XYZ file of C-alpha atoms in Angstrom:
336
model
C 99.090 167.848 175.271
C 96.471 168.733 177.864
C 96.852 167.066 181.257
C 93.761 166.670 183.415
C 93.988 167.593 187.089
C 91.631 167.566 190.088
C 89.932 164.386 188.924
C 90.142 162.255 192.039
C 87.193 163.834 193.834
C 84.954 162.795 190.948
C 85.723 159.143 191.622
C 84.352 159.124 195.163
C 81.424 161.421 194.383
C 78.419 159.516 195.741
C 76.447 159.746 192.487
C 79.423 158.244 190.659
C 79.714 155.445 193.224
C 76.015 154.610 192.901
C 76.317 154.411 189.124
C 79.458 152.292 189.486
C 77.605 149.926 191.831
C 74.797 149.516 189.263
C 77.309 148.740 186.518
C 79.200 146.256 188.699
C 76.009 144.322 189.588
C 74.772 144.128 185.979
C 73.940 140.484 185.138
C 75.052 139.506 188.655
C 72.039 140.608 190.690
C 71.380 137.127 192.102
C 74.957 136.410 193.178
C 75.305 135.961 196.909
C 78.069 138.577 197.221
C 75.877 141.162 195.487
C 72.905 140.379 197.740
C 75.199 140.568 200.769
C 76.490 143.987 199.693
C 72.948 145.239 199.067
C 71.798 144.361 202.583
C 73.686 147.463 203.766
C 74.007 149.280 200.480
C 74.265 152.887 201.645
C 76.602 152.057 204.515
C 78.865 150.110 202.145
C 78.957 152.932 199.599
C 79.733 155.460 202.348
C 82.565 153.191 203.533
C 83.973 153.022 199.995
C 83.735 156.791 199.739
C 85.580 157.202 203.047
C 88.395 154.835 202.042
C 88.848 156.527 198.674
C 88.722 160.015 200.136
C 91.358 159.152 202.729
C 93.340 157.019 200.237
C 93.233 154.048 202.603
C 91.559 151.725 200.094
C 93.518 148.587 199.248
C 92.138 146.018 196.777
C 91.440 142.624 198.299
C 93.015 139.374 197.120
C 91.687 138.097 193.799
C 89.530 135.047 193.363
C 91.630 132.998 190.905
C 90.175 130.401 188.540
C 90.735 128.969 185.055
C 88.400 129.149 182.057
C 88.500 127.104 178.840
C 86.528 129.217 176.346
C 87.947 128.400 173.883
C 91.503 128.227 175.231
C 92.791 127.986 178.781
C 92.991 131.341 180.559
C 93.831 132.201 184.154
C 91.307 134.708 185.499
C 91.905 136.967 188.512
C 88.470 138.158 189.579
C 88.319 141.179 191.911
C 85.921 141.272 194.855
C 82.598 143.021 194.309
C 83.625 146.086 196.285
C 86.755 146.450 194.149
C 84.706 146.040 190.971
C 82.612 149.006 192.040
C 85.748 151.069 192.605
C 87.163 150.083 189.205
C 83.925 151.144 187.503
C 84.070 154.429 189.415
C 87.625 154.995 188.169
C 86.836 154.156 184.544
C 83.812 156.470 184.515
C 86.232 159.343 185.233
C 89.028 158.416 182.821
C 86.797 157.227 179.967
C 85.792 160.766 178.869
C 89.505 161.639 178.701
C 90.634 158.722 176.584
C 87.656 157.742 174.442
C 87.856 160.871 172.237
C 91.577 160.413 171.566
C 91.457 156.754 170.502
C 91.752 156.386 166.743
C 88.653 155.503 164.743
C 90.033 152.068 163.845
C 90.549 150.792 167.404
C 87.621 148.457 168.091
C 88.065 146.412 171.279
C 86.082 147.071 174.478
C 84.800 150.473 173.360
C 81.269 151.819 173.062
C 79.736 151.522 169.596
C 82.639 149.357 168.428
C 83.279 145.603 168.593
C 84.136 142.651 166.359
C 81.308 143.026 163.834
C 81.999 146.699 163.171
C 85.715 145.940 162.871
C 85.079 143.200 160.295
C 82.695 145.479 158.389
C 85.451 148.080 158.287
C 87.869 145.463 156.954
C 85.403 144.639 154.168
C 85.128 148.342 153.325
C 88.926 148.611 153.069
C 89.085 145.570 150.772
C 86.435 146.962 148.451
C 88.460 150.126 147.892
C 91.041 148.173 145.931
C 91.396 146.119 142.816
C 93.411 142.919 143.090
C 96.148 142.345 144.001
C 96.144 143.683 147.542
C 98.223 142.374 150.437
C 97.630 142.019 154.142
C 99.907 142.273 157.165
C 98.365 140.421 160.095
C 100.153 140.282 163.445
C 99.628 140.324 167.175
C 101.606 140.886 170.354
C 103.194 137.976 172.167
C 101.467 137.404 175.545
C 100.185 140.960 175.469
C 98.225 141.202 178.728
C 100.957 139.374 180.652
C 103.678 141.594 179.159
C 102.337 145.084 179.875
C 105.058 146.907 181.795
C 103.712 148.814 184.799
C 106.256 151.618 184.655
C 105.641 152.169 180.948
C 101.879 152.175 181.496
C 102.123 154.680 184.346
C 104.309 156.962 182.214
C 101.682 156.794 179.451
C 98.879 157.587 181.923
C 100.801 160.606 183.206
C 100.733 162.138 179.715
C 97.021 162.837 180.178
C 96.397 162.495 183.922
C 97.967 165.131 186.150
C 96.305 163.977 189.383
C 98.790 161.824 191.303
C 96.021 160.408 193.494
C 94.572 158.671 190.430
C 98.035 157.479 189.452
C 98.473 155.943 192.916
C 95.054 154.318 192.604
C 96.034 152.766 189.271
C 99.277 151.508 190.805
C 97.329 149.776 193.571
C 95.146 147.998 191.020
C 98.121 146.967 188.904
C 100.128 145.576 191.823
C 97.261 143.812 193.626
C 98.213 140.273 194.583
C 101.915 141.041 194.275
C 101.762 141.240 190.472
C 104.768 143.137 189.089
C 104.143 142.764 185.364
C 101.069 142.517 183.166
C 97.407 143.236 183.779
C 95.022 140.599 185.050
C 92.149 139.182 183.042
C 89.062 139.755 185.155
C 89.738 143.374 186.114
C 87.393 145.855 184.437
C 90.283 148.300 184.218
C 92.500 145.852 182.315
C 90.761 146.399 178.966
C 91.131 150.156 179.401
C 94.764 149.954 180.479
C 95.483 147.706 177.486
C 93.804 150.070 175.026
C 95.603 153.078 176.477
C 98.906 151.176 176.220
C 98.506 150.271 172.539
C 97.044 153.645 171.652
C 100.727 154.567 171.498
C 101.134 152.089 168.631
C 98.012 153.455 166.920
C 99.444 156.970 166.951
C 102.782 155.707 165.689
C 101.112 153.933 162.762
C 98.791 156.802 161.879
C 100.919 159.864 162.554
C 104.506 158.675 162.110
C 104.161 156.005 159.435
C 101.061 157.552 157.797
C 99.326 154.162 157.544
C 95.822 154.707 156.150
C 94.225 151.277 156.280
C 94.843 149.510 159.571
C 92.562 147.962 162.171
C 93.448 147.119 165.750
C 91.334 144.905 167.961
C 93.219 144.837 171.263
C 96.596 143.365 170.255
C 95.462 141.984 166.870
C 96.570 144.282 164.052
C 95.692 144.179 160.348
C 97.261 146.515 157.761
C 96.346 146.579 154.051
C 98.411 147.764 151.103
C 98.903 147.207 147.392
C 102.655 146.882 148.077
C 103.939 143.687 149.679
C 107.390 145.246 150.132
C 105.893 148.245 151.935
C 104.124 145.896 154.375
C 107.417 144.163 155.146
C 108.834 147.564 156.048
C 105.807 148.390 158.209
C 106.158 145.084 160.061
C 109.751 145.963 160.902
C 108.700 149.387 162.184
C 105.920 147.841 164.316
C 108.346 145.330 165.797
C 110.865 148.065 166.639
C 108.236 150.364 168.158
C 106.732 147.596 170.292
C 110.153 147.038 171.823
C 110.044 150.638 173.138
C 106.880 149.536 174.977
C 108.713 146.391 176.174
C 106.542 144.203 173.954
C 107.281 141.799 171.091
C 105.424 140.578 168.062
C 104.259 136.975 168.371
C 106.851 134.975 166.405
C 104.259 132.631 164.855
C 101.468 135.162 164.365
C 102.949 137.652 161.938
C 102.342 137.101 158.271
C 102.020 138.944 154.969
C 99.797 137.360 152.332
C 97.488 138.217 149.407
C 93.963 139.205 150.431
C 92.507 136.880 147.774
C 93.128 133.885 150.085
C 90.832 135.391 152.735
C 91.655 137.193 155.982
C 91.037 135.146 159.120
C 90.238 137.880 161.645
C 87.933 138.113 164.689
C 86.085 134.865 164.052
C 85.430 135.352 160.341
C 87.313 134.771 157.104
C 86.774 137.873 154.966
C 87.079 138.496 151.240
C 86.080 141.678 149.408
C 82.777 140.141 148.223
C 81.845 137.610 150.925
C 82.542 136.408 154.445
C 82.668 132.927 155.963
C 82.600 131.687 159.534
C 85.885 130.479 160.966
C 85.990 126.688 160.572
C 87.043 125.886 164.104
C 84.138 127.949 165.466
C 81.731 125.968 163.279
C 83.133 122.647 164.475
C 83.029 123.813 168.082
C 79.334 124.672 167.722
C 78.565 121.334 166.045
C 80.268 119.526 168.940
C 78.159 121.551 171.382
C 74.969 120.574 169.531
C 75.947 116.918 169.630
C 76.604 117.160 173.368
C 73.163 118.719 173.866
C 71.570 115.839 171.966
C 73.598 113.136 173.724
C 73.000 114.455 177.248
C 69.615 116.249 177.150
C 69.022 115.788 180.887
C 72.272 117.499 181.853
C 71.623 120.819 180.103
C 68.825 123.273 180.833
C 66.555 124.534 178.079
C 67.654 128.070 178.985
C 71.308 127.160 178.388
C 70.517 125.544 175.029
C 68.464 128.542 173.915
C 71.221 130.936 174.966
C 73.847 128.945 173.064
C 71.716 128.763 169.905
C 70.887 132.480 170.008
C 74.559 133.301 170.492
C 75.338 131.254 167.378
C 72.575 133.012 165.475
C 74.022 136.417 166.428
C 77.453 135.286 165.266
C 76.372 133.570 162.035
C 74.133 136.373 160.790
C 77.200 138.507 160.085
C 78.527 136.036 157.500
C 77.309 134.263 154.373
C 76.036 131.305 156.370
C 72.523 130.675 155.016
C 73.476 127.338 153.456
C 75.408 126.240 156.535
C 72.531 127.069 158.881
C 70.058 125.243 156.643
C 72.298 122.161 156.677
C 72.739 122.308 160.463
C 69.003 122.723 160.966
C 68.310 119.576 158.965
C 70.889 117.631 160.959
C 70.012 119.051 164.396
C 66.323 119.630 165.121
C 67.261 121.583 168.231
C 68.135 124.501 165.964
C 64.842 124.665 164.102
C 63.003 126.859 166.601
C 65.680 129.557 166.712
C 67.008 129.738 163.135
């Protein structure tokens, strides 16, 4: 396996830092911390370059807050300067890892995503006549459980520049964190994908699994043999333990595909697709809140929410549902 050396200089190359700054400010151009950084843009980029070159850079303390969309999550948000540095790092390691990810890994990657993953699931289903069975599982507390030493050993398989390894260690341990990767770091999605790429290779190359989809730690495997899937589940569980991970005890199941596969916001059959019920009810509640408190929500926010729904619903058989919602909620009529 080829190991890449002499990469670190590319991170603090000024062109790379400028591109990283542009990526970090995307959709945040009016934030005060971005405007503050831009007041002395070149000086700040030169300072970043100096700290990286001399390896004196240390990430600052996170801004910690909680989100509830849809479930409670603790977010550790890096400072703007550290976001730039993380983008600069990813721009160097992305060309190394993107080509070696399997085709059926779909999370946080260019030209991938939930809709393409669900389309791929539909394609798999249509290859088969009934009956076909599904193994659906995910990793228990995946982001919180990523082991730093295991991750670093995985990174070293491809990265032979110890300066980058030390940089990754600084990001991982920021804030005194000794286990897991923090939601909010741009690097976390990449570290997570690199970590579970080990599972992808195990499934594809060791177990010869042909029809599997991974979206971060959510895994779906299809087969005409229910017994074979039980064996695969045991192999997945055993392999995850070598990565110091465990399958979620309540989120591992084997069932016939004819009941529908609830995956990535949709319930999918071989000939149609429905929206997940709880997502529908959540949107209806949001519409009712808009109608009950019209003075508390901006028109821009309402439009954004409706267009987001439209983008989600158009990937399912939801014509009848949207027509019903439009009749019941006039706020939808302009967008749908």
